[in-house]
Amino acid sequence: MKRILPLFLSLAFALCMSAAVFAQGVTAHEHGNQAAGSDSAKAESPAEEKKETPAQEKAEEKSERKHKAPKVKMAPVDLNNASKEDLTKVPGLTDDLADKIIAGRPYTSKGQLVSKKVLTKEEYKMIKSHVMAKKEKTAK
């Protein structure tokens, strides 16, 4: 047991040192190339070199995601009353599809786009969260 303890301690020390080198982003191979005076070492001084650890990269990615502009959620477009221009603003709707939707009016539900064969199921899946069908009020 007395012989294993110094071996264990030296192994733990070596692991800590290698973890510290890894955390700095410098491997023994890169360090050897810089000492030998390679072209890449001449091009960039150590002060200019920035090595990031995986944890730093993840933190930077998270901060970038936080600072991105949030997606603007548009109000659903009414299939029965929307103009062609309003319909074409819906992601996935082209001018031709907008014309088909206008020609198939009135709709009691947005699902009628498929049942009336105005749109395919794939086209409907793309736009279903962006459209609605208001029922027209009947005059009494």
CSV table of N, CA and C in Angstrom, one decimal:
chain,number,residue,atom,x,y,z
A,1,MET,N,0.8,-1.2,0.0
A,1,MET,CA,0.0,0.0,0.0
A,1,MET,C,0.9,1.2,0.0
A,2,LYS,N,2.0,1.2,0.7
A,2,LYS,CA,2.9,2.4,0.8
A,2,LYS,C,3.5,2.6,-0.5
A,3,ARG,N,3.7,1.7,-1.4
A,3,ARG,CA,4.3,1.8,-2.7
A,3,ARG,C,3.3,2.4,-3.7
A,4,ILE,N,2.1,2.0,-3.5
A,4,ILE,CA,1.0,2.4,-4.4
A,4,ILE,C,0.6,3.9,-4.2
A,5,LEU,N,0.7,4.4,-3.0
A,5,LEU,CA,0.3,5.8,-2.7
A,5,LEU,C,1.1,6.8,-3.5
A,6,PRO,N,2.5,6.7,-3.5
A,6,PRO,CA,3.2,7.7,-4.3
A,6,PRO,C,2.9,7.6,-5.8
A,7,LEU,N,2.7,6.4,-6.3
A,7,LEU,CA,2.4,6.2,-7.7
A,7,LEU,C,1.0,6.8,-8.0
A,8,PHE,N,0.1,6.6,-7.1
A,8,PHE,CA,-1.2,7.2,-7.3
A,8,PHE,C,-1.2,8.7,-7.2
A,9,LEU,N,-0.4,9.3,-6.3
A,9,LEU,CA,-0.3,10.8,-6.2
A,9,LEU,C,0.4,11.3,-7.4
A,10,SER,N,1.4,10.7,-8.0
A,10,SER,CA,2.1,11.2,-9.2
A,10,SER,C,1.2,11.1,-10.4
A,11,LEU,N,0.4,10.1,-10.4
A,11,LEU,CA,-0.6,9.9,-11.5
A,11,LEU,C,-1.7,11.0,-11.4
A,12,ALA,N,-2.2,11.3,-10.2
A,12,ALA,CA,-3.2,12.4,-10.0
A,12,ALA,C,-2.6,13.7,-10.4
A,13,PHE,N,-1.3,13.9,-10.0
A,13,PHE,CA,-0.7,15.2,-10.4
A,13,PHE,C,-0.5,15.3,-11.9
A,14,ALA,N,-0.2,14.3,-12.6
A,14,ALA,CA,0.0,14.3,-14.0
A,14,ALA,C,-1.4,14.6,-14.7
A,15,LEU,N,-2.4,14.0,-14.2
A,15,LEU,CA,-3.8,14.2,-14.7
A,15,LEU,C,-4.2,15.7,-14.5
A,16,CYS,N,-3.9,16.2,-13.4
A,16,CYS,CA,-4.2,17.6,-13.1
A,16,CYS,C,-3.5,18.6,-14.1
A,17,MET,N,-2.2,18.3,-14.3
A,17,MET,CA,-1.4,19.1,-15.1
A,17,MET,C,-1.9,19.0,-16.6
A,18,SER,N,-2.2,17.8,-17.0
A,18,SER,CA,-2.7,17.7,-18.4
A,18,SER,C,-4.1,18.3,-18.6
A,19,ALA,N,-4.9,18.3,-17.5
A,19,ALA,CA,-6.2,19.0,-17.6
A,19,ALA,C,-6.0,20.5,-17.7
A,20,ALA,N,-5.0,21.0,-17.0
A,20,ALA,CA,-4.7,22.4,-17.0
A,20,ALA,C,-4.2,22.8,-18.4
A,21,VAL,N,-3.4,22.0,-19.0
A,21,VAL,CA,-2.9,22.3,-20.4
A,21,VAL,C,-4.1,22.3,-21.3
A,22,PHE,N,-4.9,21.3,-21.2
A,22,PHE,CA,-6.1,21.2,-22.1
A,22,PHE,C,-7.0,22.4,-21.9
A,23,ALA,N,-7.2,22.8,-20.7
A,23,ALA,CA,-8.1,24.0,-20.4
A,23,ALA,C,-7.5,25.2,-21.0
A,24,GLN,N,-6.2,25.3,-21.2
A,24,GLN,CA,-5.6,26.5,-21.8
A,24,GLN,C,-5.7,26.4,-23.3
A,25,GLY,N,-6.0,25.2,-23.8
A,25,GLY,CA,-6.1,25.0,-25.2
A,25,GLY,C,-4.8,24.8,-25.9
A,26,VAL,N,-3.8,24.5,-25.2
A,26,VAL,CA,-2.4,24.3,-25.8
A,26,VAL,C,-2.1,22.8,-25.5
A,27,THR,N,-1.9,22.1,-26.6
A,27,THR,CA,-1.4,20.7,-26.5
A,27,THR,C,0.1,20.7,-26.5
A,28,ALA,N,0.6,19.6,-26.1
A,28,ALA,CA,2.1,19.4,-26.1
A,28,ALA,C,2.6,19.5,-27.5
A,29,HIS,N,1.9,19.0,-28.5
A,29,HIS,CA,2.3,19.1,-29.9
A,29,HIS,C,2.4,20.5,-30.4
A,30,GLU,N,1.4,21.3,-30.1
A,30,GLU,CA,1.4,22.7,-30.5
A,30,GLU,C,2.5,23.5,-29.8
A,31,HIS,N,2.7,23.2,-28.6
A,31,HIS,CA,3.7,23.9,-27.8
A,31,HIS,C,5.1,23.5,-28.4
A,32,GLY,N,5.3,22.3,-28.8
A,32,GLY,CA,6.6,21.9,-29.4
A,32,GLY,C,6.8,22.6,-30.8
A,33,ASN,N,5.7,22.8,-31.6
A,33,ASN,CA,5.9,23.5,-32.8
A,33,ASN,C,6.2,24.9,-32.6
A,34,GLN,N,5.7,25.6,-31.6
A,34,GLN,CA,6.0,27.0,-31.4
A,34,GLN,C,7.5,27.1,-31.0
A,35,ALA,N,8.0,26.2,-30.1
A,35,ALA,CA,9.3,26.2,-29.7
A,35,ALA,C,10.3,26.0,-30.8
A,36,ALA,N,9.9,25.2,-31.8
A,36,ALA,CA,10.8,24.9,-32.9
A,36,ALA,C,10.8,26.0,-33.9
A,37,GLY,N,9.9,27.0,-33.8
A,37,GLY,CA,9.9,28.1,-34.7
A,37,GLY,C,9.2,27.8,-36.0
A,38,SER,N,8.1,27.2,-36.0
A,38,SER,CA,7.4,26.9,-37.2
A,38,SER,C,6.8,28.2,-37.8
A,39,ASP,N,6.4,28.1,-39.1
A,39,ASP,CA,5.8,29.3,-39.7
A,39,ASP,C,4.6,29.8,-39.1
A,40,SER,N,3.7,28.9,-38.5
A,40,SER,CA,2.5,29.3,-37.9
A,40,SER,C,2.8,30.1,-36.6
A,41,ALA,N,3.9,29.7,-35.9
A,41,ALA,CA,4.3,30.4,-34.7
A,41,ALA,C,4.8,31.8,-35.0
A,42,LYS,N,5.5,31.9,-36.2
A,42,LYS,CA,6.0,33.2,-36.6
A,42,LYS,C,4.9,34.1,-37.0
A,43,ALA,N,3.9,33.6,-37.6
A,43,ALA,CA,2.8,34.4,-38.2
A,43,ALA,C,1.9,35.0,-37.0
A,44,GLU,N,1.7,34.3,-36.0
A,44,GLU,CA,0.9,34.7,-34.9
A,44,GLU,C,1.7,34.7,-33.6
A,45,SER,N,1.7,35.7,-32.9
A,45,SER,CA,2.4,35.7,-31.6
A,45,SER,C,1.5,35.1,-30.6
A,46,PRO,N,2.0,34.5,-29.5
A,46,PRO,CA,1.1,33.9,-28.5
A,46,PRO,C,0.0,34.8,-27.9
A,47,ALA,N,0.3,36.1,-27.9
A,47,ALA,CA,-0.7,37.0,-27.4
A,47,ALA,C,-1.9,37.1,-28.3
A,48,GLU,N,-1.6,36.9,-29.7
A,48,GLU,CA,-2.7,37.0,-30.7
A,48,GLU,C,-3.5,35.8,-30.7
A,49,GLU,N,-2.9,34.6,-30.3
A,49,GLU,CA,-3.6,33.4,-30.4
A,49,GLU,C,-4.7,33.3,-29.3
A,50,LYS,N,-5.9,32.9,-29.7
A,50,LYS,CA,-6.9,32.7,-28.7
A,50,LYS,C,-7.4,31.3,-28.8
A,51,LYS,N,-7.2,30.5,-27.8
A,51,LYS,CA,-7.7,29.1,-27.8
A,51,LYS,C,-8.8,29.1,-26.8
A,52,GLU,N,-9.9,28.5,-27.2
A,52,GLU,CA,-11.1,28.4,-26.3
A,52,GLU,C,-11.3,26.9,-25.9
A,53,THR,N,-11.7,26.7,-24.7
A,53,THR,CA,-12.0,25.4,-24.2
A,53,THR,C,-13.4,25.1,-24.7
A,54,PRO,N,-13.8,23.8,-24.7
A,54,PRO,CA,-15.2,23.5,-25.1
A,54,PRO,C,-16.2,24.2,-24.2
A,55,ALA,N,-15.9,24.3,-23.0
A,55,ALA,CA,-16.9,25.0,-22.1
A,55,ALA,C,-17.0,26.4,-22.5
A,56,GLN,N,-15.9,27.1,-22.8
A,56,GLN,CA,-16.0,28.5,-23.2
A,56,GLN,C,-16.8,28.6,-24.5
A,57,GLU,N,-16.5,27.7,-25.5
A,57,GLU,CA,-17.3,27.7,-26.7
A,57,GLU,C,-18.8,27.6,-26.5
A,58,LYS,N,-19.2,26.7,-25.6
A,58,LYS,CA,-20.6,26.5,-25.4
A,58,LYS,C,-21.2,27.7,-24.7
A,59,ALA,N,-20.5,28.3,-23.8
A,59,ALA,CA,-21.0,29.5,-23.2
A,59,ALA,C,-21.1,30.7,-24.2
A,60,GLU,N,-20.2,30.8,-25.1
A,60,GLU,CA,-20.3,31.8,-26.1
A,60,GLU,C,-21.5,31.5,-27.1
A,61,GLU,N,-21.7,30.3,-27.4
A,61,GLU,CA,-22.8,29.9,-28.3
A,61,GLU,C,-24.2,30.3,-27.6
A,62,LYS,N,-24.2,30.0,-26.3
A,62,LYS,CA,-25.5,30.3,-25.5
A,62,LYS,C,-25.7,31.8,-25.5
A,63,SER,N,-24.6,32.6,-25.3
A,63,SER,CA,-24.8,34.1,-25.2
A,63,SER,C,-25.2,34.6,-26.6
A,64,GLU,N,-24.7,34.0,-27.7
A,64,GLU,CA,-25.1,34.4,-29.0
A,64,GLU,C,-26.6,34.1,-29.2
A,65,ARG,N,-27.0,33.0,-28.8
A,65,ARG,CA,-28.4,32.6,-28.9
A,65,ARG,C,-29.3,33.6,-28.2
A,66,LYS,N,-28.9,34.0,-27.0
A,66,LYS,CA,-29.7,34.9,-26.2
A,66,LYS,C,-29.8,36.3,-26.9
A,67,HIS,N,-28.8,36.7,-27.6
A,67,HIS,CA,-28.8,38.0,-28.2
A,67,HIS,C,-29.4,38.1,-29.6
A,68,LYS,N,-29.8,36.9,-30.1
A,68,LYS,CA,-30.4,36.9,-31.4
A,68,LYS,C,-31.8,37.5,-31.3
A,69,ALA,N,-32.3,38.1,-32.4
A,69,ALA,CA,-33.6,38.7,-32.3
A,69,ALA,C,-34.6,37.6,-32.3
A,70,PRO,N,-35.6,37.7,-31.4
A,70,PRO,CA,-36.6,36.7,-31.3
A,70,PRO,C,-37.5,36.6,-32.6
A,71,LYS,N,-37.9,35.5,-32.9
A,71,LYS,CA,-38.8,35.3,-34.1
A,71,LYS,C,-40.1,36.1,-33.8
A,72,VAL,N,-40.5,36.9,-34.8
A,72,VAL,CA,-41.7,37.6,-34.6
A,72,VAL,C,-42.9,36.7,-35.0
A,73,LYS,N,-43.8,36.5,-34.1
A,73,LYS,CA,-44.9,35.6,-34.4
A,73,LYS,C,-46.0,36.5,-35.0
A,74,MET,N,-46.4,36.2,-36.2
A,74,MET,CA,-47.4,37.0,-36.9
A,74,MET,C,-48.8,36.4,-36.5
A,75,ALA,N,-49.8,37.2,-36.6
A,75,ALA,CA,-51.1,36.8,-36.3
A,75,ALA,C,-51.6,35.9,-37.4
A,76,PRO,N,-52.5,34.9,-37.1
A,76,PRO,CA,-53.0,34.1,-38.2
A,76,PRO,C,-53.8,34.9,-39.2
A,77,VAL,N,-53.6,34.5,-40.5
A,77,VAL,CA,-54.3,35.1,-41.6
A,77,VAL,C,-55.6,34.4,-41.8
A,78,ASP,N,-56.7,35.2,-42.0
A,78,ASP,CA,-58.0,34.7,-42.2
A,78,ASP,C,-58.1,34.2,-43.7
A,79,LEU,N,-58.4,33.0,-43.9
A,79,LEU,CA,-58.5,32.4,-45.3
A,79,LEU,C,-59.7,33.1,-46.0
A,80,ASN,N,-60.7,33.5,-45.3
A,80,ASN,CA,-61.9,34.0,-46.0
A,80,ASN,C,-61.8,35.5,-46.4
A,81,ASN,N,-61.1,36.2,-45.7
A,81,ASN,CA,-61.0,37.7,-45.9
A,81,ASN,C,-59.7,38.2,-46.3
A,82,ALA,N,-58.6,37.5,-46.2
A,82,ALA,CA,-57.3,38.0,-46.5
A,82,ALA,C,-57.1,38.3,-48.0
A,83,SER,N,-56.4,39.3,-48.3
A,83,SER,CA,-56.0,39.6,-49.7
A,83,SER,C,-54.9,38.7,-50.2
A,84,LYS,N,-54.7,38.7,-51.5
A,84,LYS,CA,-53.6,37.9,-52.0
A,84,LYS,C,-52.3,38.2,-51.4
A,85,GLU,N,-52.1,39.5,-51.2
A,85,GLU,CA,-50.8,40.0,-50.6
A,85,GLU,C,-50.6,39.5,-49.2
A,86,ASP,N,-51.7,39.5,-48.4
A,86,ASP,CA,-51.6,38.9,-47.1
A,86,ASP,C,-51.4,37.4,-47.1
A,87,LEU,N,-52.0,36.7,-48.0
A,87,LEU,CA,-51.8,35.3,-48.1
A,87,LEU,C,-50.3,35.0,-48.5
A,88,THR,N,-49.8,35.7,-49.4
A,88,THR,CA,-48.4,35.4,-49.8
A,88,THR,C,-47.3,35.8,-48.7
A,89,LYS,N,-47.7,36.5,-47.7
A,89,LYS,CA,-46.8,36.8,-46.6
A,89,LYS,C,-46.6,35.6,-45.7
A,90,VAL,N,-47.6,34.6,-45.8
A,90,VAL,CA,-47.5,33.4,-45.0
A,90,VAL,C,-46.3,32.5,-45.6
A,91,PRO,N,-45.4,32.1,-44.7
A,91,PRO,CA,-44.3,31.2,-45.2
A,91,PRO,C,-44.8,30.0,-45.8
A,92,GLY,N,-44.4,29.7,-47.1
A,92,GLY,CA,-44.8,28.5,-47.8
A,92,GLY,C,-45.9,28.8,-48.8
A,93,LEU,N,-46.5,29.9,-48.8
A,93,LEU,CA,-47.6,30.2,-49.7
A,93,LEU,C,-47.1,31.0,-50.9
A,94,THR,N,-47.3,30.5,-52.1
A,94,THR,CA,-46.9,31.2,-53.3
A,94,THR,C,-48.1,32.0,-53.9
A,95,ASP,N,-47.8,32.7,-54.9
A,95,ASP,CA,-48.9,33.4,-55.6
A,95,ASP,C,-50.0,32.5,-56.1
A,96,ASP,N,-49.5,31.4,-56.7
A,96,ASP,CA,-50.4,30.4,-57.3
A,96,ASP,C,-51.3,29.7,-56.2
A,97,LEU,N,-50.7,29.4,-55.1
A,97,LEU,CA,-51.5,28.8,-54.0
A,97,LEU,C,-52.5,29.8,-53.4
A,98,ALA,N,-52.0,31.1,-53.3
A,98,ALA,CA,-52.9,32.2,-52.8
A,98,ALA,C,-54.1,32.3,-53.7
A,99,ASP,N,-53.9,32.2,-55.0
A,99,ASP,CA,-55.0,32.3,-56.0
A,99,ASP,C,-56.0,31.1,-55.8
A,100,LYS,N,-55.4,29.9,-55.6
A,100,LYS,CA,-56.3,28.7,-55.4
A,100,LYS,C,-57.1,28.9,-54.1
A,101,ILE,N,-56.5,29.4,-53.0
A,101,ILE,CA,-57.2,29.6,-51.8
A,101,ILE,C,-58.4,30.6,-52.0
A,102,ILE,N,-58.1,31.7,-52.7
A,102,ILE,CA,-59.1,32.7,-52.9
A,102,ILE,C,-60.2,32.1,-53.8
A,103,ALA,N,-59.9,31.3,-54.8
A,103,ALA,CA,-60.9,30.7,-55.6
A,103,ALA,C,-61.8,29.7,-54.9
A,104,GLY,N,-61.3,29.1,-53.8
A,104,GLY,CA,-62.0,28.1,-53.1
A,104,GLY,C,-62.9,28.6,-51.9
A,105,ARG,N,-62.9,29.9,-51.8
A,105,ARG,CA,-63.7,30.5,-50.6
A,105,ARG,C,-65.1,30.3,-50.8
A,106,PRO,N,-65.9,30.2,-49.7
A,106,PRO,CA,-65.6,30.4,-48.3
A,106,PRO,C,-65.2,29.0,-47.7
A,107,TYR,N,-64.5,29.1,-46.5
A,107,TYR,CA,-64.0,28.0,-45.8
A,107,TYR,C,-64.7,28.1,-44.4
A,108,THR,N,-65.2,26.9,-43.9
A,108,THR,CA,-65.7,26.9,-42.5
A,108,THR,C,-64.6,26.5,-41.5
A,109,SER,N,-63.5,25.8,-42.0
A,109,SER,CA,-62.4,25.5,-41.2
A,109,SER,C,-61.1,25.5,-42.1
A,110,LYS,N,-60.0,25.6,-41.5
A,110,LYS,CA,-58.8,25.6,-42.3
A,110,LYS,C,-58.4,24.2,-42.8
A,111,GLY,N,-59.0,23.2,-42.2
A,111,GLY,CA,-58.8,21.8,-42.8
A,111,GLY,C,-59.4,21.6,-44.1
A,112,GLN,N,-60.4,22.5,-44.5
A,112,GLN,CA,-61.0,22.4,-45.8
A,112,GLN,C,-60.0,22.6,-46.9
A,113,LEU,N,-58.9,23.2,-46.7
A,113,LEU,CA,-57.9,23.4,-47.7
A,113,LEU,C,-57.5,22.1,-48.3
A,114,VAL,N,-57.4,21.1,-47.5
A,114,VAL,CA,-57.0,19.7,-47.9
A,114,VAL,C,-58.2,19.0,-48.5
A,115,SER,N,-59.4,19.1,-47.7
A,115,SER,CA,-60.5,18.3,-48.2
A,115,SER,C,-61.1,18.8,-49.5
A,116,LYS,N,-61.0,20.1,-49.8
A,116,LYS,CA,-61.4,20.7,-51.1
A,116,LYS,C,-60.3,20.6,-52.1
A,117,LYS,N,-59.2,19.9,-51.7
A,117,LYS,CA,-58.0,19.7,-52.6
A,117,LYS,C,-57.5,21.0,-53.2
A,118,VAL,N,-57.5,22.0,-52.3
A,118,VAL,CA,-56.8,23.3,-52.7
A,118,VAL,C,-55.3,23.2,-52.4
A,119,LEU,N,-54.9,22.5,-51.3
A,119,LEU,CA,-53.5,22.3,-51.0
A,119,LEU,C,-53.3,20.8,-50.7
A,120,THR,N,-52.1,20.4,-50.9
A,120,THR,CA,-51.7,19.0,-50.5
A,120,THR,C,-51.5,19.0,-49.0
A,121,LYS,N,-51.4,17.8,-48.5
A,121,LYS,CA,-51.2,17.6,-47.0
A,121,LYS,C,-49.8,18.3,-46.6
A,122,GLU,N,-48.8,18.1,-47.4
A,122,GLU,CA,-47.5,18.7,-47.1
A,122,GLU,C,-47.6,20.2,-47.1
A,123,GLU,N,-48.2,20.8,-48.1
A,123,GLU,CA,-48.4,22.3,-48.1
A,123,GLU,C,-49.2,22.8,-46.9
A,124,TYR,N,-50.2,22.0,-46.6
A,124,TYR,CA,-51.1,22.4,-45.4
A,124,TYR,C,-50.3,22.4,-44.1
A,125,LYS,N,-49.4,21.3,-44.0
A,125,LYS,CA,-48.6,21.2,-42.7
A,125,LYS,C,-47.7,22.4,-42.6
A,126,MET,N,-47.2,23.0,-43.7
A,126,MET,CA,-46.4,24.2,-43.6
A,126,MET,C,-47.1,25.4,-43.1
A,127,ILE,N,-48.4,25.6,-43.5
A,127,ILE,CA,-49.1,26.8,-43.3
A,127,ILE,C,-50.1,26.8,-42.2
A,128,LYS,N,-50.5,25.6,-41.7
A,128,LYS,CA,-51.6,25.4,-40.8
A,128,LYS,C,-51.5,26.3,-39.5
A,129,SER,N,-50.3,26.5,-39.0
A,129,SER,CA,-50.2,27.3,-37.8
A,129,SER,C,-50.3,28.8,-38.1
A,130,HIS,N,-50.3,29.2,-39.4
A,130,HIS,CA,-50.3,30.6,-39.8
A,130,HIS,C,-51.6,31.1,-40.3
A,131,VAL,N,-52.6,30.2,-40.4
A,131,VAL,CA,-53.9,30.6,-41.0
A,131,VAL,C,-55.0,30.2,-40.1
A,132,MET,N,-56.2,30.8,-40.4
A,132,MET,CA,-57.4,30.4,-39.6
A,132,MET,C,-58.6,30.7,-40.6
A,133,ALA,N,-59.7,30.2,-40.3
A,133,ALA,CA,-60.9,30.4,-41.1
A,133,ALA,C,-62.0,30.9,-40.1
A,134,LYS,N,-62.3,32.2,-40.2
A,134,LYS,CA,-63.4,32.8,-39.4
A,134,LYS,C,-64.7,32.5,-40.1
A,135,LYS,N,-65.6,32.2,-39.4
A,135,LYS,CA,-66.9,31.9,-40.0
A,135,LYS,C,-67.6,33.3,-40.2
A,136,GLU,N,-68.2,33.4,-41.4
A,136,GLU,CA,-68.8,34.7,-41.7
A,136,GLU,C,-70.1,34.8,-40.9
A,137,LYS,N,-70.3,36.0,-40.5
A,137,LYS,CA,-71.6,36.3,-39.7
A,137,LYS,C,-72.7,36.4,-40.7
A,138,THR,N,-73.8,35.7,-40.5
A,138,THR,CA,-74.9,35.8,-41.4
A,138,THR,C,-75.9,36.9,-40.9
A,139,ALA,N,-76.4,37.6,-41.9
A,139,ALA,CA,-77.4,38.7,-41.5
A,139,ALA,C,-78.7,38.1,-41.2
A,140,LYS,N,-79.4,38.6,-40.1
A,140,LYS,CA,-80.7,38.0,-39.8
A,140,LYS,C,-81.8,39.0,-40.1
